[in-house]
Amino acid sequence: MPDEAPFPGSEQPGSEQPGSAPPDPGYDSAGVPTFESVREKIESRYTTALGGAELDAETAGGKAVEEQYEERQRAAAERLAQIRDAMRSDGG
């Protein structure tokens, strides 16, 4: 029994056939990514982006950008209201 590996699939390094790598669990035998592996990658990227956005929003620079965005939104809403008022007075 000293020649056996302690767990199935845990053979000693070098005992594998040359050129044969263990199969990647994220891919099927044809090399196509599995649904689960794709879903995990997407979720990982999404959570990373959310975390980055939260950290950006907490910094001084992030807060300044947010304030600039809100100011632009207010200015755009005011300008739209002016245009609508002008159209009402011209048309009526």
Coordinates of N, CA and C in Angstrom, one line a residue, residues 29-72:
S29 N -16.1 18.1 -22.0 CA -15.0 17.4 -22.7 C -14.7 18.0 -24.0
A30 N -15.6 18.8 -24.6 CA -15.3 19.4 -25.9 C -14.6 20.7 -25.8
G31 N -14.4 21.2 -24.5 CA -13.7 22.5 -24.3 C -14.7 23.6 -24.2
V32 N -16.0 23.4 -24.1 CA -17.0 24.4 -24.1 C -17.2 24.8 -22.6
P33 N -17.2 26.1 -22.2 CA -17.5 26.4 -20.8 C -18.9 26.0 -20.4
T34 N -19.0 25.5 -19.2 CA -20.2 25.1 -18.6 C -21.0 26.4 -18.2
F35 N -22.3 26.2 -18.1 CA -23.2 27.3 -17.7 C -22.8 27.8 -16.3
E36 N -22.5 26.9 -15.4 CA -22.1 27.3 -14.1 C -20.8 28.1 -14.1
S37 N -19.8 27.7 -14.8 CA -18.6 28.5 -14.8 C -18.8 29.9 -15.4
V38 N -19.6 30.0 -16.5 CA -19.9 31.3 -17.1 C -20.7 32.2 -16.1
R39 N -21.7 31.6 -15.4 CA -22.4 32.3 -14.4 C -21.6 32.8 -13.3
E40 N -20.6 32.0 -12.8 CA -19.7 32.4 -11.7 C -18.8 33.5 -12.1
K41 N -18.3 33.5 -13.4 CA -17.5 34.6 -13.9 C -18.2 35.9 -13.9
I42 N -19.5 35.8 -14.5 CA -20.3 37.0 -14.6 C -20.6 37.6 -13.2
E43 N -21.0 36.7 -12.3 CA -21.3 37.2 -10.9 C -20.1 37.8 -10.2
S44 N -18.9 37.2 -10.5 CA -17.7 37.7 -9.9 C -17.4 39.1 -10.4
R45 N -17.5 39.3 -11.7 CA -17.2 40.6 -12.3 C -18.2 41.6 -11.9
Y46 N -19.5 41.2 -11.7 CA -20.5 42.1 -11.3 C -20.3 42.6 -9.9
T47 N -20.0 41.7 -9.0 CA -19.7 42.1 -7.6 C -18.4 42.9 -7.5
T48 N -17.4 42.6 -8.3 CA -16.2 43.4 -8.3 C -16.5 44.8 -8.7
A49 N -17.4 45.0 -9.7 CA -17.8 46.3 -10.2 C -18.6 47.1 -9.2
L50 N -19.5 46.4 -8.5 CA -20.3 47.0 -7.5 C -19.4 47.5 -6.3
G51 N -18.5 46.6 -5.9 CA -17.5 47.0 -4.9 C -16.7 48.2 -5.2
G52 N -16.2 48.2 -6.5 CA -15.4 49.4 -7.0 C -16.2 50.6 -7.0
A53 N -17.5 50.5 -7.4 CA -18.4 51.7 -7.4 C -18.6 52.2 -6.0
E54 N -18.8 51.3 -5.0 CA -19.0 51.7 -3.7 C -17.8 52.4 -3.1
L55 N -16.6 51.9 -3.4 CA -15.4 52.5 -2.9 C -15.2 53.9 -3.6
D56 N -15.4 54.0 -4.9 CA -15.3 55.3 -5.6 C -16.2 56.3 -5.0
A57 N -17.4 55.9 -4.6 CA -18.4 56.9 -4.1 C -18.0 57.4 -2.7
E58 N -17.2 56.6 -2.0 CA -16.8 57.0 -0.7 C -15.6 57.9 -0.7
T59 N -14.9 58.0 -1.8 CA -13.7 58.9 -1.8 C -14.1 60.3 -2.1
A60 N -13.2 61.3 -1.8 CA -13.5 62.7 -2.0 C -13.8 62.9 -3.5
G61 N -12.9 62.3 -4.4 CA -13.1 62.5 -5.8 C -14.4 61.9 -6.3
G62 N -14.8 60.8 -5.7 CA -16.1 60.2 -6.1 C -17.3 61.0 -5.7
K63 N -17.2 61.6 -4.6 CA -18.3 62.5 -4.1 C -18.4 63.7 -5.0
A64 N -17.2 64.3 -5.4 CA -17.2 65.4 -6.3 C -17.9 65.1 -7.6
V65 N -17.5 63.9 -8.2 CA -18.1 63.5 -9.4 C -19.6 63.3 -9.3
E66 N -20.0 62.8 -8.2 CA -21.5 62.6 -7.9 C -22.2 63.9 -7.8
E67 N -21.6 64.9 -7.2 CA -22.2 66.2 -7.1 C -22.3 66.9 -8.4
Q68 N -21.2 66.7 -9.2 CA -21.3 67.3 -10.6 C -22.4 66.7 -11.4
Y69 N -22.5 65.4 -11.3 CA -23.6 64.7 -12.0 C -25.0 65.2 -11.6
E70 N -25.2 65.3 -10.3 CA -26.5 65.8 -9.8 C -26.7 67.2 -10.3
E71 N -25.7 68.1 -10.3 CA -25.9 69.4 -10.8 C -26.2 69.4 -12.2
R72 N -25.6 68.6 -13.0 CA -26.0 68.5 -14.5 C -27.4 68.0 -14.6

